[in-house]
């Protein structure tokens, strides 16, 4: 998403995300403070208007950022689900409960390929070629499965927090009170959910 804003000094800024918008709001605040301190009232009022204009763009840009973040969660969550099911298979096989037929977890991973294994062992040999389905060296099968399921739950929690933030942001442009409500409510829950998700990602990479 790209937003365009013209500033009192004649420059035009193109904003691609909420981070750039937040930085610009800070810059405008500095210009406003300087103009006010120098007694340049007209300049100060022009910068104040620019501040309001930039601030009005922030919710829209944040919504676009959150929608993009949510779309990136889908493949991460799906991969974690596949890993968890596959590593459960491996854990059972490690304990002497190895199946003979191709398992649902294997079929889900192999789906879309021409390869058609005739047994669980043959499917395992093929899946072992895929680096992204290998158990991290520091973890045992059951540990890896648990961490993958933790990541699935964390991703689902972050999805819900993103949806709540988008809903709150759709009303945040109405007033400064609505914006404050978003920052103190949905946004804090989003930050918490994002922290949980990042921790789960790091734990699985350990």
Short mmCIF file of C-alpha atoms in Angstrom, two decimals:
data_model
loop_
_atom_site.label_atom_id
_atom_site.label_comp_id
_atom_site.label_asym_id
_atom_site.label_seq_id
_atom_site.Cartn_x
_atom_site.Cartn_y
_atom_site.Cartn_z
CA UNK A 1 0.00 0.00 0.00
CA UNK A 2 1.27 3.46 -0.86
CA UNK A 3 -0.01 6.75 0.53
CA UNK A 4 1.11 10.21 -0.56
CA UNK A 5 1.29 13.35 1.57
CA UNK A 6 2.54 16.85 0.78
CA UNK A 7 4.32 18.67 3.60
CA UNK A 8 4.43 22.42 4.34
CA UNK A 9 8.04 22.62 3.12
CA UNK A 10 6.88 21.51 -0.35
CA UNK A 11 8.21 17.97 -0.22
CA UNK A 12 6.02 15.00 -1.08
CA UNK A 13 6.42 11.85 0.97
CA UNK A 14 5.34 8.41 -0.16
CA UNK A 15 4.47 6.07 2.69
CA UNK A 16 4.63 2.33 2.09
CA UNK A 17 3.83 1.10 5.58
CA UNK A 18 2.80 2.18 9.06
CA UNK A 19 6.40 2.35 10.25
CA UNK A 20 7.23 5.02 7.69
CA UNK A 21 4.06 6.88 8.66
CA UNK A 22 4.94 6.78 12.36
CA UNK A 23 8.43 8.11 11.59
CA UNK A 24 6.94 10.94 9.54
CA UNK A 25 4.55 11.86 12.34
CA UNK A 26 7.53 12.21 14.66
CA UNK A 27 9.37 14.38 12.12
CA UNK A 28 6.33 16.61 11.71
CA UNK A 29 6.08 16.93 15.47
CA UNK A 30 9.66 18.21 15.59
CA UNK A 31 8.93 20.80 12.88
CA UNK A 32 5.78 21.91 14.68
CA UNK A 33 7.64 22.29 17.97
CA UNK A 34 10.40 24.32 16.30
CA UNK A 35 7.93 26.63 14.56
CA UNK A 36 5.99 27.12 17.79
CA UNK A 37 9.15 27.88 19.76
CA UNK A 38 10.20 30.49 17.16
CA UNK A 39 6.81 32.17 17.22
CA UNK A 40 6.08 31.26 13.59
CA UNK A 41 2.37 30.75 14.13
CA UNK A 42 1.37 30.21 10.51
CA UNK A 43 4.16 27.69 10.00
CA UNK A 44 3.17 25.96 13.22
CA UNK A 45 -0.47 25.70 12.14
CA UNK A 46 0.54 24.32 8.75
CA UNK A 47 2.68 21.67 10.43
CA UNK A 48 -0.19 20.93 12.83
CA UNK A 49 -2.47 20.28 9.84
CA UNK A 50 0.20 18.07 8.27
CA UNK A 51 0.37 16.15 11.55
CA UNK A 52 -3.39 15.54 11.46
CA UNK A 53 -3.22 14.49 7.80
CA UNK A 54 -0.41 12.02 8.49
CA UNK A 55 -2.12 10.72 11.61
CA UNK A 56 -5.28 10.04 9.59
CA UNK A 57 -3.29 7.74 7.29
CA UNK A 58 -1.83 5.66 10.11
CA UNK A 59 -4.83 3.35 10.81
CA UNK A 60 -5.22 2.55 7.10
CA UNK A 61 -1.55 1.72 6.72
CA UNK A 62 -1.57 -0.39 9.88
CA UNK A 63 -4.54 -2.36 8.58
CA UNK A 64 -2.66 -3.06 5.34
CA UNK A 65 0.41 -4.18 7.31
CA UNK A 66 -1.68 -6.48 9.50
CA UNK A 67 -3.47 -8.03 6.53
CA UNK A 68 -0.09 -8.80 4.96
CA UNK A 69 1.22 -10.24 8.24
CA UNK A 70 -1.83 -12.48 8.55
CA UNK A 71 -1.37 -13.79 5.01
CA UNK A 72 2.21 -14.77 5.86
CA UNK A 73 1.03 -16.69 8.92
CA UNK A 74 -1.01 -19.18 6.89
CA UNK A 75 1.92 -21.14 5.37
CA UNK A 76 3.84 -21.03 8.66
CA UNK A 77 0.89 -22.50 10.54
CA UNK A 78 0.28 -25.16 7.87
CA UNK A 79 3.93 -26.19 7.86
CA UNK A 80 3.95 -26.45 11.66
CA UNK A 81 0.85 -28.68 11.51
CA UNK A 82 2.49 -30.97 8.95
CA UNK A 83 5.69 -31.13 11.01
CA UNK A 84 3.81 -31.92 14.21
CA UNK A 85 1.88 -34.79 12.61
CA UNK A 86 4.99 -36.17 10.91
CA UNK A 87 7.11 -35.96 14.04
CA UNK A 88 4.36 -37.76 15.95
CA UNK A 89 4.70 -40.54 13.36
CA UNK A 90 8.46 -40.62 13.91
CA UNK A 91 8.05 -40.67 17.67
CA UNK A 92 5.73 -43.66 17.46
CA UNK A 93 8.10 -45.44 15.08
CA UNK A 94 10.99 -44.71 17.44
CA UNK A 95 9.04 -46.48 20.19
CA UNK A 96 8.49 -49.55 18.03
CA UNK A 97 5.07 -48.66 16.60
CA UNK A 98 6.11 -48.12 13.01
CA UNK A 99 3.19 -48.57 10.59
CA UNK A 100 3.54 -50.46 7.35
CA UNK A 101 1.21 -48.39 5.18
CA UNK A 102 1.67 -44.79 4.14
CA UNK A 103 0.28 -42.61 6.95
CA UNK A 104 -2.06 -39.59 6.67
CA UNK A 105 0.81 -37.35 7.77
CA UNK A 106 2.99 -38.67 4.95
CA UNK A 107 0.22 -38.28 2.39
CA UNK A 108 -0.27 -34.66 3.43
CA UNK A 109 3.42 -33.90 2.93
CA UNK A 110 3.72 -35.81 -0.36
CA UNK A 111 0.49 -34.37 -1.81
CA UNK A 112 1.02 -32.71 -5.18
CA UNK A 113 4.01 -34.87 -6.13
CA UNK A 114 4.06 -37.66 -8.71
CA UNK A 115 5.89 -39.85 -6.20
CA UNK A 116 3.56 -42.60 -4.92
CA UNK A 117 5.21 -44.62 -2.14
CA UNK A 118 3.99 -48.13 -1.44
CA UNK A 119 4.96 -48.21 2.24
CA UNK A 120 5.60 -46.03 5.29
CA UNK A 121 9.33 -46.72 5.08
CA UNK A 122 9.53 -45.71 1.44
CA UNK A 123 7.65 -42.51 2.18
CA UNK A 124 9.95 -41.77 5.10
CA UNK A 125 13.04 -42.08 2.91
CA UNK A 126 11.60 -39.48 0.55
CA UNK A 127 10.46 -37.09 3.28
CA UNK A 128 13.87 -37.33 4.92
CA UNK A 129 15.23 -35.60 1.81
CA UNK A 130 13.26 -32.47 2.72
CA UNK A 131 15.29 -30.36 5.12
CA UNK A 132 12.24 -28.47 6.41
CA UNK A 133 10.75 -31.67 7.85
CA UNK A 134 13.83 -32.78 9.73
CA UNK A 135 13.75 -32.69 13.52
CA UNK A 136 16.12 -30.04 14.94
CA UNK A 137 19.33 -31.65 16.19
CA UNK A 138 18.79 -30.40 19.75
CA UNK A 139 15.32 -31.96 20.07
CA UNK A 140 13.89 -35.44 20.39
CA UNK A 141 10.86 -36.44 18.34
CA UNK A 142 8.30 -35.85 21.10
CA UNK A 143 9.88 -32.50 22.00
CA UNK A 144 9.84 -31.33 18.41
CA UNK A 145 6.21 -32.37 18.00
CA UNK A 146 5.22 -30.45 21.14
CA UNK A 147 7.02 -27.31 20.01
CA UNK A 148 5.45 -27.52 16.56
CA UNK A 149 1.99 -27.74 18.12
CA UNK A 150 2.87 -24.80 20.38
CA UNK A 151 3.74 -22.85 17.25
CA UNK A 152 0.39 -23.76 15.68
CA UNK A 153 -1.45 -22.46 18.74
CA UNK A 154 0.66 -19.31 18.85
CA UNK A 155 -0.04 -18.66 15.16
CA UNK A 156 -3.78 -19.09 15.73
CA UNK A 157 -3.62 -16.71 18.69
CA UNK A 158 -1.77 -14.13 16.62
CA UNK A 159 -4.34 -14.47 13.83
CA UNK A 160 -7.13 -13.69 16.28
CA UNK A 161 -5.21 -10.73 17.69
CA UNK A 162 -4.61 -9.39 14.19
CA UNK A 163 -8.31 -9.69 13.35
CA UNK A 164 -9.23 -7.85 16.57
CA UNK A 165 -6.69 -5.12 15.79
CA UNK A 166 -8.02 -4.67 12.26
CA UNK A 167 -11.54 -4.36 13.64
CA UNK A 168 -10.42 -1.78 16.21
CA UNK A 169 -8.37 0.15 13.64
CA UNK A 170 -11.37 0.42 11.34
CA UNK A 171 -12.90 2.64 14.03
CA UNK A 172 -9.69 4.30 15.26
CA UNK A 173 -9.76 7.04 12.61
CA UNK A 174 -13.01 8.39 14.06
CA UNK A 175 -11.39 10.14 17.02
CA UNK A 176 -8.28 10.36 19.15
CA UNK A 177 -10.20 8.56 21.90
CA UNK A 178 -10.86 5.64 19.55
CA UNK A 179 -7.15 5.58 18.67
CA UNK A 180 -6.19 5.59 22.34
CA UNK A 181 -8.64 2.75 22.91
CA UNK A 182 -6.95 0.74 20.18
CA UNK A 183 -3.47 1.39 21.55
CA UNK A 184 -4.44 0.43 25.09
CA UNK A 185 -6.59 -2.55 24.13
CA UNK A 186 -6.35 -4.50 20.89
CA UNK A 187 -2.83 -3.34 20.11
CA UNK A 188 -1.48 -4.52 23.46
CA UNK A 189 -3.10 -7.92 22.91
CA UNK A 190 -1.55 -8.03 19.45
CA UNK A 191 1.92 -7.27 20.83
CA UNK A 192 1.51 -10.00 23.44
CA UNK A 193 0.34 -12.54 20.85
CA UNK A 194 3.17 -11.59 18.53
CA UNK A 195 5.69 -12.06 21.33
CA UNK A 196 4.27 -15.52 22.07
CA UNK A 197 4.46 -16.42 18.37
CA UNK A 198 8.07 -15.24 18.03
CA UNK A 199 9.04 -17.18 21.16
CA UNK A 200 7.43 -20.34 19.71
CA UNK A 201 9.31 -19.82 16.45
CA UNK A 202 12.63 -19.44 18.27
CA UNK A 203 11.93 -22.49 20.45
CA UNK A 204 11.42 -24.65 17.38
CA UNK A 205 14.58 -23.33 15.77
CA UNK A 206 16.65 -24.05 18.89
#
